Backbone as CSV, one residue per row, in Angstrom:
resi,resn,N_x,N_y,N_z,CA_x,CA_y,CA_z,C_x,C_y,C_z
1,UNK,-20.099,-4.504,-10.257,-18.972,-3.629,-10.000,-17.779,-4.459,-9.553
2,UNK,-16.437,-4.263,-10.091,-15.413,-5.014,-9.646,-14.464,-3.770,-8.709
3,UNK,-14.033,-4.294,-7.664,-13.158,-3.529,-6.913,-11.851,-4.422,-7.141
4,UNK,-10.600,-3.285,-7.099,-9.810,-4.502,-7.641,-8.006,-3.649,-6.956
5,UNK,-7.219,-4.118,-6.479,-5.921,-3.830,-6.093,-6.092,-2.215,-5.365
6,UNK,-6.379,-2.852,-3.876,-6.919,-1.987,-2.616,-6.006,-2.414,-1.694
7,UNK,-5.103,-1.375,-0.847,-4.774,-1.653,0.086,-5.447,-1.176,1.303
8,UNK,-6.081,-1.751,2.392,-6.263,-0.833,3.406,-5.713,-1.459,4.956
9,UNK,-4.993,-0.411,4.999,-3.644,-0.375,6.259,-4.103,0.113,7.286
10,UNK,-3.941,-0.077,8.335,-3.259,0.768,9.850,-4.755,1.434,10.258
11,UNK,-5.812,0.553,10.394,-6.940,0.575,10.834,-7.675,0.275,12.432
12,UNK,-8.514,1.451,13.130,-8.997,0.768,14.216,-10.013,1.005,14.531
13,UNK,-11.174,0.420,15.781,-11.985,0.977,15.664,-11.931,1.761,17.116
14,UNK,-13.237,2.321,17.337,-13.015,3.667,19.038,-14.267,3.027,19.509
15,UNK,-14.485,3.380,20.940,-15.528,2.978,21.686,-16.538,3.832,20.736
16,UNK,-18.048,3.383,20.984,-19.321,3.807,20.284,-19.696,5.018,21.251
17,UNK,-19.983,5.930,20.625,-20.415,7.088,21.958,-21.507,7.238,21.334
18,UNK,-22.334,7.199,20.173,-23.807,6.801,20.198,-24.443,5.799,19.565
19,UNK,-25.438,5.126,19.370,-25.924,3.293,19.075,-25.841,3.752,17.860
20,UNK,-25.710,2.348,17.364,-25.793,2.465,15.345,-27.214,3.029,15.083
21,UNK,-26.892,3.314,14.331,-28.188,3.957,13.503,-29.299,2.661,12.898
22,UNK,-28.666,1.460,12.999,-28.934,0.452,12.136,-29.762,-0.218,13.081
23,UNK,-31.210,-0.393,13.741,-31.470,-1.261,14.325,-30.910,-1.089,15.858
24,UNK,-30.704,-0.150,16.100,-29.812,-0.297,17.581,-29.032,-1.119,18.263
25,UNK,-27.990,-1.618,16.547,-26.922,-2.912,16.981,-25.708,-2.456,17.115
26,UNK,-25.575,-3.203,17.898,-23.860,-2.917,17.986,-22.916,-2.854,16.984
27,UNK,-22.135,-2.075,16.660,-21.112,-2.084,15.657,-21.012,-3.210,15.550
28,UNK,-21.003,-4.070,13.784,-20.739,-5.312,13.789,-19.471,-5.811,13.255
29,UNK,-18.733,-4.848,12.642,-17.278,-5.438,12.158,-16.594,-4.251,12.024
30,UNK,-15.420,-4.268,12.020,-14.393,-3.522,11.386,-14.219,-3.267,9.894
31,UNK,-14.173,-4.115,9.122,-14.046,-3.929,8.016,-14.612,-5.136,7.333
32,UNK,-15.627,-4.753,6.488,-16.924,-5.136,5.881,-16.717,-5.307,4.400
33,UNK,-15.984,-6.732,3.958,-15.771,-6.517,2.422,-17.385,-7.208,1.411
34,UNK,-18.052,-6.449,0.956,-19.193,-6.969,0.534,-20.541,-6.666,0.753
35,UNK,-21.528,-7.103,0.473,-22.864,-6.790,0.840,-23.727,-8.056,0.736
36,UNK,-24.653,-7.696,2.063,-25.537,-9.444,2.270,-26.583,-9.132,1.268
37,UNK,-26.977,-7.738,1.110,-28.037,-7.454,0.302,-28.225,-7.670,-0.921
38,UNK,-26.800,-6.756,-1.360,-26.514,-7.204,-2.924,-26.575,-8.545,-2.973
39,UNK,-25.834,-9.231,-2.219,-25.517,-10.635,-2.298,-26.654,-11.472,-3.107
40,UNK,-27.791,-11.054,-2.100,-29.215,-11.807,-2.281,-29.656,-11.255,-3.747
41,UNK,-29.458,-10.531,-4.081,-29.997,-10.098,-5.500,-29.458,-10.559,-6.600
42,UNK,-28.013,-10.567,-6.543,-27.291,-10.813,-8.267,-25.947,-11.009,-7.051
43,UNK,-25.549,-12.769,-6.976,-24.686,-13.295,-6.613,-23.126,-12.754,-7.211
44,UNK,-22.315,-12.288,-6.211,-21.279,-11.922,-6.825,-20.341,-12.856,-7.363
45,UNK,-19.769,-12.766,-8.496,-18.880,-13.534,-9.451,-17.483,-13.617,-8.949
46,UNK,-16.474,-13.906,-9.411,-15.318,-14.713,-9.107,-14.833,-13.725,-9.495
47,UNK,-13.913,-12.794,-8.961,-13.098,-11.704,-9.528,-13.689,-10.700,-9.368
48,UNK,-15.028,-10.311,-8.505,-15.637,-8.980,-8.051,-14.894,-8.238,-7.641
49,UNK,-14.103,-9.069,-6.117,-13.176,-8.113,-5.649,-11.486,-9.264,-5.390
50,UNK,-10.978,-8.364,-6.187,-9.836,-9.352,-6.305,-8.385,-7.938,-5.880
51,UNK,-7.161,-8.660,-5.161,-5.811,-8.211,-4.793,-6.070,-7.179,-4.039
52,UNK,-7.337,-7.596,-2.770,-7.887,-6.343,-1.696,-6.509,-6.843,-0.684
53,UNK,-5.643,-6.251,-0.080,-4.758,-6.228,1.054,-5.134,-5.382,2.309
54,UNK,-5.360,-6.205,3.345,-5.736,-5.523,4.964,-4.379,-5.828,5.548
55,UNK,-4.334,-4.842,6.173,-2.744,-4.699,6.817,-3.256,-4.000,8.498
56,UNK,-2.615,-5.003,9.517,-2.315,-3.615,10.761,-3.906,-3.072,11.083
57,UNK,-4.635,-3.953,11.710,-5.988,-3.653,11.831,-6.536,-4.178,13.381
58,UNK,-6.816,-3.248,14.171,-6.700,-3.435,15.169,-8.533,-3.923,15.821
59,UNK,-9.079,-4.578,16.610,-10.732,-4.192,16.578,-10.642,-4.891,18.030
60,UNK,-11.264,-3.731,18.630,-11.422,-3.373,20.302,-12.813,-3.291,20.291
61,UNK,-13.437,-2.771,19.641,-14.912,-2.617,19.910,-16.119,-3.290,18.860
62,UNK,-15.876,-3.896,18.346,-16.639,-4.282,17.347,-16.673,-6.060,17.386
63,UNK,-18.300,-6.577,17.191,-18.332,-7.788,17.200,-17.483,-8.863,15.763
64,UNK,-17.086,-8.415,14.922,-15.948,-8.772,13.987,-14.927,-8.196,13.824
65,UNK,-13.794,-8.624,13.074,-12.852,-8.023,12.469,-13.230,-7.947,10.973
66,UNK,-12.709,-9.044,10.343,-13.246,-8.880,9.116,-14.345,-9.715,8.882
67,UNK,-15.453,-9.213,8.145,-16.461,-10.122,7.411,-16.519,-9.649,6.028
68,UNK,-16.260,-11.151,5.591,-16.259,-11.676,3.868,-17.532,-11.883,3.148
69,UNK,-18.626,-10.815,2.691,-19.617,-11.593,1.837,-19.298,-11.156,0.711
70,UNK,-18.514,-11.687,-0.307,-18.477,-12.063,-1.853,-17.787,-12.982,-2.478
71,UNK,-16.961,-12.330,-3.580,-16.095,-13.408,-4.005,-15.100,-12.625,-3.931
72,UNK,-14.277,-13.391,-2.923,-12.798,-12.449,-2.906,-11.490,-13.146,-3.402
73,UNK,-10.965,-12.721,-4.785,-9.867,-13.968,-4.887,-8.133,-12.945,-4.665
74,UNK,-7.195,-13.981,-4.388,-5.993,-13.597,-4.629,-5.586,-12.188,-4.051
75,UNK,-5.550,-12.359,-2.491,-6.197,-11.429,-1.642,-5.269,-11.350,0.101
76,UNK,-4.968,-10.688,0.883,-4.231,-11.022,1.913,-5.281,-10.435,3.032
77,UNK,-5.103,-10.897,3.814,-5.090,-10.457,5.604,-4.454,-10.524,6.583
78,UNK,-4.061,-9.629,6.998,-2.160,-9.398,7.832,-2.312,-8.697,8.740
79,UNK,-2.218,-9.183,10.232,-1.106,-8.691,10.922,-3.007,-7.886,11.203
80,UNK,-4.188,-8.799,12.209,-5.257,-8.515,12.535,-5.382,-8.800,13.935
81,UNK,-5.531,-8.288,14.561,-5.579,-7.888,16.210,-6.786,-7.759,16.804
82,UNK,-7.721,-8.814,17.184,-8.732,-8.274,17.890,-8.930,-9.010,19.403
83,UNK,-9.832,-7.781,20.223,-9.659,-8.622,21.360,-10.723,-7.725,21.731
84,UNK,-11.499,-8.342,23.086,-12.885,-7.754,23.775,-13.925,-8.259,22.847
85,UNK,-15.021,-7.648,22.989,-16.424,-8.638,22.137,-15.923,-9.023,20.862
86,UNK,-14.877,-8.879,20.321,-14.912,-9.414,19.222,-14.446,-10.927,18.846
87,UNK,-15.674,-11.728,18.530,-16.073,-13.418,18.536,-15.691,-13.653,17.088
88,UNK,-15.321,-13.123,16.432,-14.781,-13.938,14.971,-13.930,-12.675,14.220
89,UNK,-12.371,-13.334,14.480,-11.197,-12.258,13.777,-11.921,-12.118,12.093
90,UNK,-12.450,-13.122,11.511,-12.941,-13.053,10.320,-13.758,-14.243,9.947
91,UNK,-14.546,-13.977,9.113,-15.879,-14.712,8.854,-16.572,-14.534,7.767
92,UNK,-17.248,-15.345,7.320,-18.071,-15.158,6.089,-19.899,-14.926,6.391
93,UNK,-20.172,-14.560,7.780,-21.262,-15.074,8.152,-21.673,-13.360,8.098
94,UNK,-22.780,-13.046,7.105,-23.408,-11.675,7.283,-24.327,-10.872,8.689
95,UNK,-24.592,-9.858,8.706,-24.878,-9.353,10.603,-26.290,-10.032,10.751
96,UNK,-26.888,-10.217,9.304,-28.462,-10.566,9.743,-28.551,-12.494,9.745
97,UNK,-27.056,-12.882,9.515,-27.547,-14.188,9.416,-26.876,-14.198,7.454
98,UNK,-26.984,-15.960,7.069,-26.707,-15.817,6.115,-25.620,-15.667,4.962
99,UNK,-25.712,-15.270,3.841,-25.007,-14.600,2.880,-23.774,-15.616,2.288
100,UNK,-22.615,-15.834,2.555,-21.864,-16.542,2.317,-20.535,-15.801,1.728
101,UNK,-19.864,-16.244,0.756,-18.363,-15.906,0.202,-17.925,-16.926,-0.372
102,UNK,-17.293,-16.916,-2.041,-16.321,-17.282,-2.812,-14.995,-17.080,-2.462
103,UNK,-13.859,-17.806,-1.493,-12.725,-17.251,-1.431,-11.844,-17.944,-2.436
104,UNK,-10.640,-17.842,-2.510,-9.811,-18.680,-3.386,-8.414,-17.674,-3.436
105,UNK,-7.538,-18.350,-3.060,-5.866,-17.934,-2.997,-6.501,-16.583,-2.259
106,UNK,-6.648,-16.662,-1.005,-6.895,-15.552,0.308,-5.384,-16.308,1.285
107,UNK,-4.824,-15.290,1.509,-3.936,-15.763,2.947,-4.351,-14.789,4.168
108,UNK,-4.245,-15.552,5.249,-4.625,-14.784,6.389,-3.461,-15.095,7.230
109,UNK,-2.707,-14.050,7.676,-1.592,-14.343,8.103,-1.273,-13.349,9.351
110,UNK,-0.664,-13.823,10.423,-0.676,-12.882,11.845,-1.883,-12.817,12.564
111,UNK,-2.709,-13.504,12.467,-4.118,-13.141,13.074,-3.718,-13.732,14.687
112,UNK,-4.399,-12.791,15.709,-4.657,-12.918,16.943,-6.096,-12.482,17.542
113,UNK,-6.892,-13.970,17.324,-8.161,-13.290,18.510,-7.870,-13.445,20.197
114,UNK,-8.115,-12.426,20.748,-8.280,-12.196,22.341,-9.541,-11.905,22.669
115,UNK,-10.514,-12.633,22.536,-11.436,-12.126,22.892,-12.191,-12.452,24.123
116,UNK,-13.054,-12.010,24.713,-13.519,-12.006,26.304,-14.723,-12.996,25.978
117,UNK,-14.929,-13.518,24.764,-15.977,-14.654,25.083,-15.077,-15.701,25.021
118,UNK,-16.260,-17.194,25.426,-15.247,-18.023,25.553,-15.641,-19.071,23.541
119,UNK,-16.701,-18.144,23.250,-16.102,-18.718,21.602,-15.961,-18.125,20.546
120,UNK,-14.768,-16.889,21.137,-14.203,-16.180,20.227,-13.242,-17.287,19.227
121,UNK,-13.206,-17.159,17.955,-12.655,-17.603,16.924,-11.462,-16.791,16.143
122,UNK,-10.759,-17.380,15.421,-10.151,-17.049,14.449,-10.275,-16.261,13.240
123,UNK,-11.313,-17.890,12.500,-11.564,-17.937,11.367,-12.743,-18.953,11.385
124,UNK,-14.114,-18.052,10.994,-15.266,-19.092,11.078,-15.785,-19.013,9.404
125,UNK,-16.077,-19.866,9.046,-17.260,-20.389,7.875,-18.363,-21.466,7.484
126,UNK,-18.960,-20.344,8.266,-20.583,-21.234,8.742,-21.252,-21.117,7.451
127,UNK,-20.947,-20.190,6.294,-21.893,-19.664,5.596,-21.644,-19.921,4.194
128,UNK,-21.609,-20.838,3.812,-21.192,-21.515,2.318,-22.879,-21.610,2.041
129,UNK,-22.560,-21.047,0.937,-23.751,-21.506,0.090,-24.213,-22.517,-1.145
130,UNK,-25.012,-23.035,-1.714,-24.696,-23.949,-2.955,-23.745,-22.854,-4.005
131,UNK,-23.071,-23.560,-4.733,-22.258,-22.369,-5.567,-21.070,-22.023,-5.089
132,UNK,-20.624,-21.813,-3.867,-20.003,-21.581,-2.793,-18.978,-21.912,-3.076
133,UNK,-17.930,-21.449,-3.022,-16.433,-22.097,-3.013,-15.454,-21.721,-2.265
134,UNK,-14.588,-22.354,-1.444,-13.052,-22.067,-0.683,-12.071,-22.809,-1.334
135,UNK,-10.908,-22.122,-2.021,-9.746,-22.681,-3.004,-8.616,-22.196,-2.598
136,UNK,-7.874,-22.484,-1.616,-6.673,-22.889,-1.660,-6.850,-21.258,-0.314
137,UNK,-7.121,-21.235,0.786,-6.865,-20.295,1.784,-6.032,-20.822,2.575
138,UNK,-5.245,-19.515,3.139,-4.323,-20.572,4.238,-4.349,-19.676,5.044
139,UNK,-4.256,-20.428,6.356,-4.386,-19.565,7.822,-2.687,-19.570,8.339
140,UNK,-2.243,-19.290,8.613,-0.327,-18.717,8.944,-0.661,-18.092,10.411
141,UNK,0.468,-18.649,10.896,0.846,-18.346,12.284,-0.675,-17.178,13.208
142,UNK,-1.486,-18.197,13.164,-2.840,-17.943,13.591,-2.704,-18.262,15.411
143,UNK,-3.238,-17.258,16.067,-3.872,-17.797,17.775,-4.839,-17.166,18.535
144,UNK,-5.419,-18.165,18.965,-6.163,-17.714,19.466,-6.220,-17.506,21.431
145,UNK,-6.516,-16.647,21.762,-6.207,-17.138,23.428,-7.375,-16.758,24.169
146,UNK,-8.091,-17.418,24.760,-9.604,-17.727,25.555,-9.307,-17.420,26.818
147,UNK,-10.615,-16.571,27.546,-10.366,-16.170,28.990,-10.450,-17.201,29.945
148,UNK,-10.340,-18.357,29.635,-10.052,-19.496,30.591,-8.339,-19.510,30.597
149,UNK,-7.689,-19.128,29.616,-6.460,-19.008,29.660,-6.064,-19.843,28.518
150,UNK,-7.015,-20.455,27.777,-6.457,-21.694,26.990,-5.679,-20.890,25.771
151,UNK,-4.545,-21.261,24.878,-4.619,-20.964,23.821,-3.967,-22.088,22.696
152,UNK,-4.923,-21.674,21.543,-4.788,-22.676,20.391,-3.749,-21.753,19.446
153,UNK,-2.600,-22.296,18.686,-1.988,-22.050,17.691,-1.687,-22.937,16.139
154,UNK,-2.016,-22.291,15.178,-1.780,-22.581,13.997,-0.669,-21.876,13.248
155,UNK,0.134,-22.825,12.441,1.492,-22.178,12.434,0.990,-21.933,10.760
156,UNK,0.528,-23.151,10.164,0.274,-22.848,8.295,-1.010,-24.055,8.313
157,UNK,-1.661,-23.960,7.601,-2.662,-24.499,7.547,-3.818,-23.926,6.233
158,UNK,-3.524,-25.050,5.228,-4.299,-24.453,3.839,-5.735,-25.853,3.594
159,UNK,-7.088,-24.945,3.054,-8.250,-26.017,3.540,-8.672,-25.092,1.570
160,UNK,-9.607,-25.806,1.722,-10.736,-25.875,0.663,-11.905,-26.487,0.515
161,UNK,-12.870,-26.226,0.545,-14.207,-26.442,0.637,-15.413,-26.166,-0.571
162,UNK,-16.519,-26.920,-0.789,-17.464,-26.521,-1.884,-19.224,-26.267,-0.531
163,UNK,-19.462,-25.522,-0.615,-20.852,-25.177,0.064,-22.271,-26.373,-0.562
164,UNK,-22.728,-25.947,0.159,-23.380,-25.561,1.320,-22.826,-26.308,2.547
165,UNK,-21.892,-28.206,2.850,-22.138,-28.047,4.098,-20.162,-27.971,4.025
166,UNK,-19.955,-27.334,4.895,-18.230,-27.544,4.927,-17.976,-27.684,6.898
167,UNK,-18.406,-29.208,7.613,-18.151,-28.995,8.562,-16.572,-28.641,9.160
168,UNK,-15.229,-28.903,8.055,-14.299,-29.060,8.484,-13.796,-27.561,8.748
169,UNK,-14.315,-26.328,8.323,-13.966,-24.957,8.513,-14.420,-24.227,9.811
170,UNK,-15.401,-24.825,10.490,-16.114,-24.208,11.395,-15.815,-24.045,12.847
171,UNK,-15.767,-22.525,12.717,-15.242,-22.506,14.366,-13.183,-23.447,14.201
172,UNK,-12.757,-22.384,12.912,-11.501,-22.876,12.718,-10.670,-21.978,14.191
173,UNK,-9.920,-22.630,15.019,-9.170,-21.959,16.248,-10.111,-21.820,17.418
């Protein structure tokens, strides 16, 4: 299935007033582009989901913002706000462990993690797989600010990577 020229805007999440249904886990992201499951069955191709736009996305309660398992090309993330348990503004790393992501011409731009751990992230990609590819992403006026008070800023910053090992992405911010 290809999903293809999606905008989704002006998103948040609310405190949990009863446990997930899933295992009794905590809400794990905000917005979930992909599947670890599918993943494992019939690897998604280059252009599955292509010109997806996240806009204005706020995540207060949830252990992600965004998580990436497919191939997402030619694609934005804008103007992402998270703060409290949430340890990775975005990531490729699936809830059970795993999975991975094809990115290529993705911009992530405005991102702010605040989060109350002390290794809340940015932008993590632990999860490259053989096959795996990062082509041409760029992180834009990225920060992060840690409850020790520290904070890291990235103003533009474009990487690329081939899986399985990509230490230079990890725990980016």
């Amino acid at each position: 299935a290809k999903i293809r020229h999606v905008i989704v805007e002006n998103i948040g999440d609310a405190p949990q007033i009863d446990p997930c249904y899933r295992e009794s886990r905590d809400r794990y992201a905000l917005v979930r582009l992909g599947d670890g499951r599918y993943w494992r069955e019939r690897k998604s191709v280059k252009g599955d989901l292509s010109d997806i736009h996240l806009k204005n996305l706020t995540c207060r309660h949830s252990d992600r913002g965004v998580v990436i398992n497919s191939s997402l090309v030619n694609s934005t993330i804008e103007n992402l706000r998270c703060y409290g348990p949430c340890r990775e503004a975005v990531t490729t790393m699936g809830p059970v462990g795993g999975t991975g992501a094809t990115l290529e011409n993705v911009t992530m731009r405005s991102i702010v993690s605040e989060s109350d751990r002390d290794d809340g992230v940015v932008f993590e990609d632990p999860c490259l797989n053989p096959g795996d590819t990062v082509r041409n992403v760029r992180l834009v006026d990225a920060v992060c600010r840690r409850p020790d008070g520290s904070v890291v800023r990235i103003e533009s910053q474009t990487f690329s990577a081939d899986g399985p090992s990509v230490p230079k992405l990890e725990k980016m911010v």
